[in-house]
Amino acid sequence: QKEVEQNSGPLSVPEGAIASLNCTYSDRGSQSFFWYRQYSGKSPELIMSIYSNGDKEDGRFTAQLNKASQYVSLLIRDSQPSDSATYLCAVNINAGKSTFGDGTTLTVKP
Amino acid sequence: NAGVMQNPRHLVRRRGQEARLRCSPMKGHSHVYWYRQLPEEGLKFMVYLQKENIIDESGMPKERFSAEFPKEGPSILRIQQVVRGDSAAYFCASSPLGPRERDYGYTFGSGTRLTVV
């Protein structure tokens, strides 16, 4: 079992729809959770962090964490073509080192 | 600009040569992480360093790979006697935090694309 698993995708949604990206992790001791966006040929960019159960909203992005189910998700509302990218889920057991999932590629169609 | 600086952006090496990848962390950050990314794959952890210390090198291959972060100057990832399988994008990231502090995630550099021919 991988430490961090994401739906491989690709995920395609129409412009204006909600995109839902999912991630599960294996270590119950995980403390910090992150979502990064990576455009093709570019480096990852941090877009969301979450540390406690529940929802965290930032603009069109909402991160959701459920530690009991070892599940973290990212919702993108009103999806735009510029949101088309690969989204990486990252999990930290201890401060510092992040373990990344293999990413989900999202395509938002105009 | 105080972002994470990596160089070179692109590096071509023949099999058997050495590759040296450099990373200067963001201003105020004292922790550096190196990751490798193969095409269509996720980021694989290699090594976590603090100034003059290797904190975690559990992702580093046992042979040919080494990393350092000296008191002065950038962090260096060194690959000796490169092989075609070393061809990948190598990303450096930095954070301001130590092991007992809250994580705020990474700032990544633009990466070094290594091609071994």
GROMACS .gro file of C-alpha atoms in nm:
model
  227
    1GLN     CA    1   0.000   0.000   0.000
    2LYS     CA    2   0.129   0.342  -0.093
    3GLU     CA    3   0.173   0.591   0.189
    4VAL     CA    4  -0.030   0.853   0.002
    5GLU     CA    5  -0.276   0.754  -0.269
    6GLN     CA    6  -0.462   0.973  -0.512
    7ASN     CA    7  -0.706   0.897  -0.791
    8SER     CA    8  -0.484   0.880  -1.095
    9GLY     CA    9  -0.738   1.052  -1.317
   10PRO     CA   10  -0.740   1.222  -1.548
   11LEU     CA   11  -1.035   1.417  -1.418
   12SER     CA   12  -1.227   1.631  -1.663
   13VAL     CA   13  -1.492   1.885  -1.562
   14PRO     CA   14  -1.670   2.160  -1.754
   15GLU     CA   15  -1.593   2.522  -1.682
   16GLY     CA   16  -1.790   2.647  -1.383
   17ALA     CA   17  -1.836   2.303  -1.226
   18ILE     CA   18  -1.696   2.176  -0.897
   19ALA     CA   19  -1.383   1.963  -0.923
   20SER     CA   20  -1.332   1.711  -0.641
   21LEU     CA   21  -0.987   1.564  -0.579
   22ASN     CA   22  -0.932   1.288  -0.326
   23CYS     CA   23  -0.638   1.155  -0.128
   24THR     CA   24  -0.596   0.881   0.132
   25TYR     CA   25  -0.297   0.817   0.355
   26SER     CA   26  -0.178   0.517   0.549
   27ASP     CA   27  -0.010   0.655   0.863
   28ARG     CA   28  -0.255   0.748   1.140
   29GLY     CA   29   0.015   0.961   1.301
   30SER     CA   30   0.015   1.209   1.013
   31GLN     CA   31  -0.005   1.566   1.134
   32SER     CA   32  -0.005   1.805   0.841
   33PHE     CA   33  -0.168   1.788   0.500
   34PHE     CA   34  -0.106   1.993   0.189
   35TRP     CA   35  -0.229   2.038  -0.164
   36TYR     CA   36   0.008   2.157  -0.437
   37ARG     CA   37  -0.070   2.252  -0.793
   38GLN     CA   38   0.180   2.171  -1.067
   39TYR     CA   39   0.143   2.300  -1.420
   40SER     CA   40   0.306   2.095  -1.693
   41GLY     CA   41   0.680   2.155  -1.700
   42LYS     CA   42   0.672   2.373  -1.389
   43SER     CA   43   0.744   2.326  -1.021
   44PRO     CA   44   0.478   2.255  -0.757
   45GLU     CA   45   0.308   2.546  -0.587
   46LEU     CA   46   0.146   2.524  -0.244
   47ILE     CA   47  -0.224   2.611  -0.258
   48MET     CA   48  -0.374   2.474   0.064
   49SER     CA   49  -0.270   2.339   0.403
   50ILE     CA   50  -0.491   2.175   0.666
   51TYR     CA   51  -0.411   2.036   1.009
   52SER     CA   52  -0.736   1.953   1.190
   53ASN     CA   53  -1.056   1.773   1.101
   54GLY     CA   54  -1.313   1.966   0.905
   55ASP     CA   55  -1.315   2.212   0.619
   56LYS     CA   56  -1.082   2.497   0.538
   57GLU     CA   57  -1.181   2.744   0.271
   58ASP     CA   58  -0.961   2.982   0.073
   59GLY     CA   59  -1.132   3.155  -0.216
   60ARG     CA   60  -1.257   2.894  -0.461
   61PHE     CA   61  -1.062   2.617  -0.284
   62THR     CA   62  -1.185   2.407   0.008
   63ALA     CA   63  -0.971   2.143   0.176
   64GLN     CA   64  -1.144   1.876   0.382
   65LEU     CA   65  -0.976   1.649   0.636
   66ASN     CA   66  -1.112   1.339   0.807
   67LYS     CA   67  -0.843   1.182   1.023
   68ALA     CA   68  -1.063   0.892   1.132
   69SER     CA   69  -1.105   0.788   0.768
   70GLN     CA   70  -0.748   0.896   0.679
   71TYR     CA   71  -0.887   1.101   0.397
   72VAL     CA   72  -0.819   1.449   0.265
   73SER     CA   73  -0.984   1.616  -0.029
   74LEU     CA   74  -0.971   1.936  -0.231
   75LEU     CA   75  -1.276   2.097  -0.384
   76ILE     CA   76  -1.240   2.362  -0.653
   77ARG     CA   77  -1.556   2.564  -0.707
   78ASP     CA   78  -1.636   2.748  -1.029
   79SER     CA   79  -1.354   2.565  -1.207
   80GLN     CA   80  -1.167   2.766  -1.470
   81PRO     CA   81  -0.952   2.647  -1.761
   82SER     CA   82  -0.656   2.799  -1.576
   83ASP     CA   83  -0.713   2.539  -1.302
   84SER     CA   84  -0.608   2.267  -1.546
   85ALA     CA   85  -0.300   2.115  -1.383
   86THR     CA   86  -0.181   1.820  -1.177
   87TYR     CA   87  -0.276   1.839  -0.811
   88LEU     CA   88  -0.045   1.676  -0.560
   89CYS     CA   89  -0.149   1.569  -0.213
   90ALA     CA   90   0.128   1.575   0.050
   91VAL     CA   91   0.128   1.438   0.404
   92ASN     CA   92   0.372   1.500   0.692
   93ILE     CA   93   0.408   1.261   0.981
   94ASN     CA   94   0.661   1.488   1.146
   95ALA     CA   95   0.744   1.847   1.076
   96GLY     CA   96   0.967   1.871   0.772
   97LYS     CA   97   0.955   1.577   0.536
   98SER     CA   98   0.653   1.549   0.307
   99THR     CA   99   0.536   1.234   0.133
  100PHE     CA  100   0.359   1.306  -0.194
  101GLY     CA  101   0.095   1.119  -0.387
  102ASP     CA  102   0.142   1.061  -0.757
  103GLY     CA  103  -0.102   1.340  -0.840
  104THR     CA  104  -0.435   1.378  -1.017
  105THR     CA  105  -0.445   1.557  -1.351
  106LEU     CA  106  -0.741   1.792  -1.384
  107THR     CA  107  -0.867   1.930  -1.714
  108VAL     CA  108  -1.128   2.204  -1.711
  109LYS     CA  109  -1.301   2.228  -2.047
  110PRO     CA  110  -1.433   2.568  -2.165
  111ASN     CA  111   1.350   3.811  -0.524
  112ALA     CA  112   1.396   3.583  -0.224
  113GLY     CA  113   1.257   3.265  -0.384
  114VAL     CA  114   1.426   2.926  -0.395
  115MET     CA  115   1.699   2.939  -0.657
  116GLN     CA  116   1.808   2.628  -0.841
  117ASN     CA  117   2.072   2.597  -1.109
  118PRO     CA  118   2.128   2.493  -1.368
  119ARG     CA  119   1.777   2.472  -1.514
  120HIS     CA  120   1.886   2.209  -1.764
  121LEU     CA  121   2.186   1.981  -1.740
  122VAL     CA  122   2.304   1.727  -1.996
  123ARG     CA  123   2.561   1.470  -1.892
  124ARG     CA  124   2.710   1.170  -2.063
  125ARG     CA  125   2.696   0.836  -1.889
  126GLY     CA  126   2.970   0.811  -1.630
  127GLN     CA  127   3.006   1.185  -1.573
  128GLU     CA  128   2.921   1.371  -1.255
  129ALA     CA  129   2.621   1.597  -1.209
  130ARG     CA  130   2.613   1.878  -0.951
  131LEU     CA  131   2.282   2.044  -0.876
  132ARG     CA  132   2.268   2.358  -0.664
  133CYS     CA  133   1.995   2.506  -0.449
  134SER     CA  134   1.981   2.827  -0.248
  135PRO     CA  135   1.682   2.831  -0.011
  136MET     CA  136   1.440   3.113   0.029
  137LYS     CA  137   1.565   3.394   0.251
  138GLY     CA  138   1.494   3.308   0.614
  139HIS     CA  139   1.457   2.937   0.545
  140SER     CA  140   1.710   2.702   0.699
  141HIS     CA  141   1.569   2.366   0.589
  142VAL     CA  142   1.621   2.221   0.243
  143TYR     CA  143   1.460   1.919   0.081
  144TRP     CA  144   1.548   1.745  -0.245
  145TYR     CA  145   1.292   1.552  -0.448
  146ARG     CA  146   1.313   1.365  -0.778
  147GLN     CA  147   1.030   1.348  -1.028
  148LEU     CA  148   1.022   1.108  -1.320
  149PRO     CA  149   0.793   1.186  -1.616
  150GLU     CA  150   0.424   1.134  -1.532
  151GLU     CA  151   0.511   1.042  -1.173
  152GLY     CA  152   0.490   1.207  -0.834
  153LEU     CA  153   0.764   1.359  -0.627
  154LYS     CA  154   0.992   1.113  -0.452
  155PHE     CA  155   1.171   1.229  -0.138
  156MET     CA  156   1.548   1.207  -0.145
  157VAL     CA  157   1.703   1.403   0.142
  158TYR     CA  158   1.629   1.665   0.408
  159LEU     CA  159   1.909   1.892   0.524
  160GLN     CA  160   1.971   2.172   0.764
  161LYS     CA  161   2.285   2.383   0.762
  162GLU     CA  162   2.581   2.144   0.802
  163ASN     CA  163   2.348   1.855   0.894
  164ILE     CA  164   2.170   1.578   0.710
  165ILE     CA  165   1.840   1.528   0.893
  166ASP     CA  166   1.690   1.246   0.684
  167GLU     CA  167   1.849   1.075   0.385
  168SER     CA  168   1.618   0.776   0.372
  169GLY     CA  169   1.528   0.843   0.006
  170MET     CA  170   1.882   0.869  -0.124
  171PRO     CA  171   2.021   0.578  -0.324
  172LYS     CA  172   2.305   0.420  -0.128
  173GLU     CA  173   2.557   0.462  -0.406
  174ARG     CA  174   2.658   0.752  -0.630
  175PHE     CA  175   2.430   1.009  -0.465
  176SER     CA  176   2.530   1.256  -0.196
  177ALA     CA  177   2.403   1.586  -0.063
  178GLU     CA  178   2.536   1.866   0.150
  179PHE     CA  179   2.428   2.201   0.284
  180PRO     CA  180   2.738   2.383   0.402
  181LYS     CA  181   2.749   2.671   0.646
  182GLU     CA  182   2.816   2.905   0.359
  183GLY     CA  183   2.677   2.864   0.010
  184PRO     CA  184   2.403   2.662  -0.154
  185SER     CA  185   2.294   2.306  -0.096
  186ILE     CA  186   2.450   2.065  -0.345
  187LEU     CA  187   2.307   1.738  -0.474
  188ARG     CA  188   2.584   1.538  -0.635
  189ILE     CA  189   2.537   1.238  -0.860
  190GLN     CA  190   2.850   1.051  -0.954
  191GLN     CA  191   2.887   0.825  -1.260
  192VAL     CA  192   2.543   0.911  -1.392
  193VAL     CA  193   2.335   0.650  -1.573
  194ARG     CA  194   2.037   0.695  -1.805
  195GLY     CA  195   1.799   0.609  -1.522
  196ASP     CA  196   1.909   0.922  -1.338
  197SER     CA  197   1.738   1.135  -1.603
  198ALA     CA  198   1.463   1.321  -1.419
  199ALA     CA  199   1.359   1.656  -1.280
  200TYR     CA  200   1.521   1.732  -0.947
  201PHE     CA  201   1.337   1.979  -0.729
  202CYS     CA  202   1.465   2.158  -0.424
  203ALA     CA  203   1.228   2.302  -0.167
  204SER     CA  204   1.280   2.501   0.149
  205SER     CA  205   1.086   2.573   0.464
  206PRO     CA  206   1.159   2.788   0.767
  207LEU     CA  207   1.079   2.527   1.025
  208GLY     CA  208   1.244   2.277   1.251
  209PRO     CA  209   1.122   1.934   1.360
  210ARG     CA  210   0.906   2.056   1.648
  211GLU     CA  211   0.736   2.342   1.471
  212ARG     CA  212   0.417   2.362   1.274
  213ASP     CA  213   0.456   2.287   0.907
  214TYR     CA  214   0.357   2.552   0.660
  215GLY     CA  215   0.454   2.357   0.352
  216TYR     CA  216   0.726   2.408   0.100
  217THR     CA  217   0.843   2.669  -0.141
  218PHE     CA  218   0.986   2.494  -0.444
  219GLY     CA  219   1.259   2.601  -0.679
  220SER     CA  220   1.211   2.580  -1.055
  221GLY     CA  221   1.395   2.249  -1.073
  222THR     CA  222   1.689   2.107  -1.264
  223ARG     CA  223   1.608   1.884  -1.559
  224LEU     CA  224   1.889   1.630  -1.586
  225THR     CA  225   1.930   1.439  -1.910
  226VAL     CA  226   2.185   1.160  -1.931
  227VAL     CA  227   2.290   1.068  -2.284
   0.00000   0.00000   0.00000
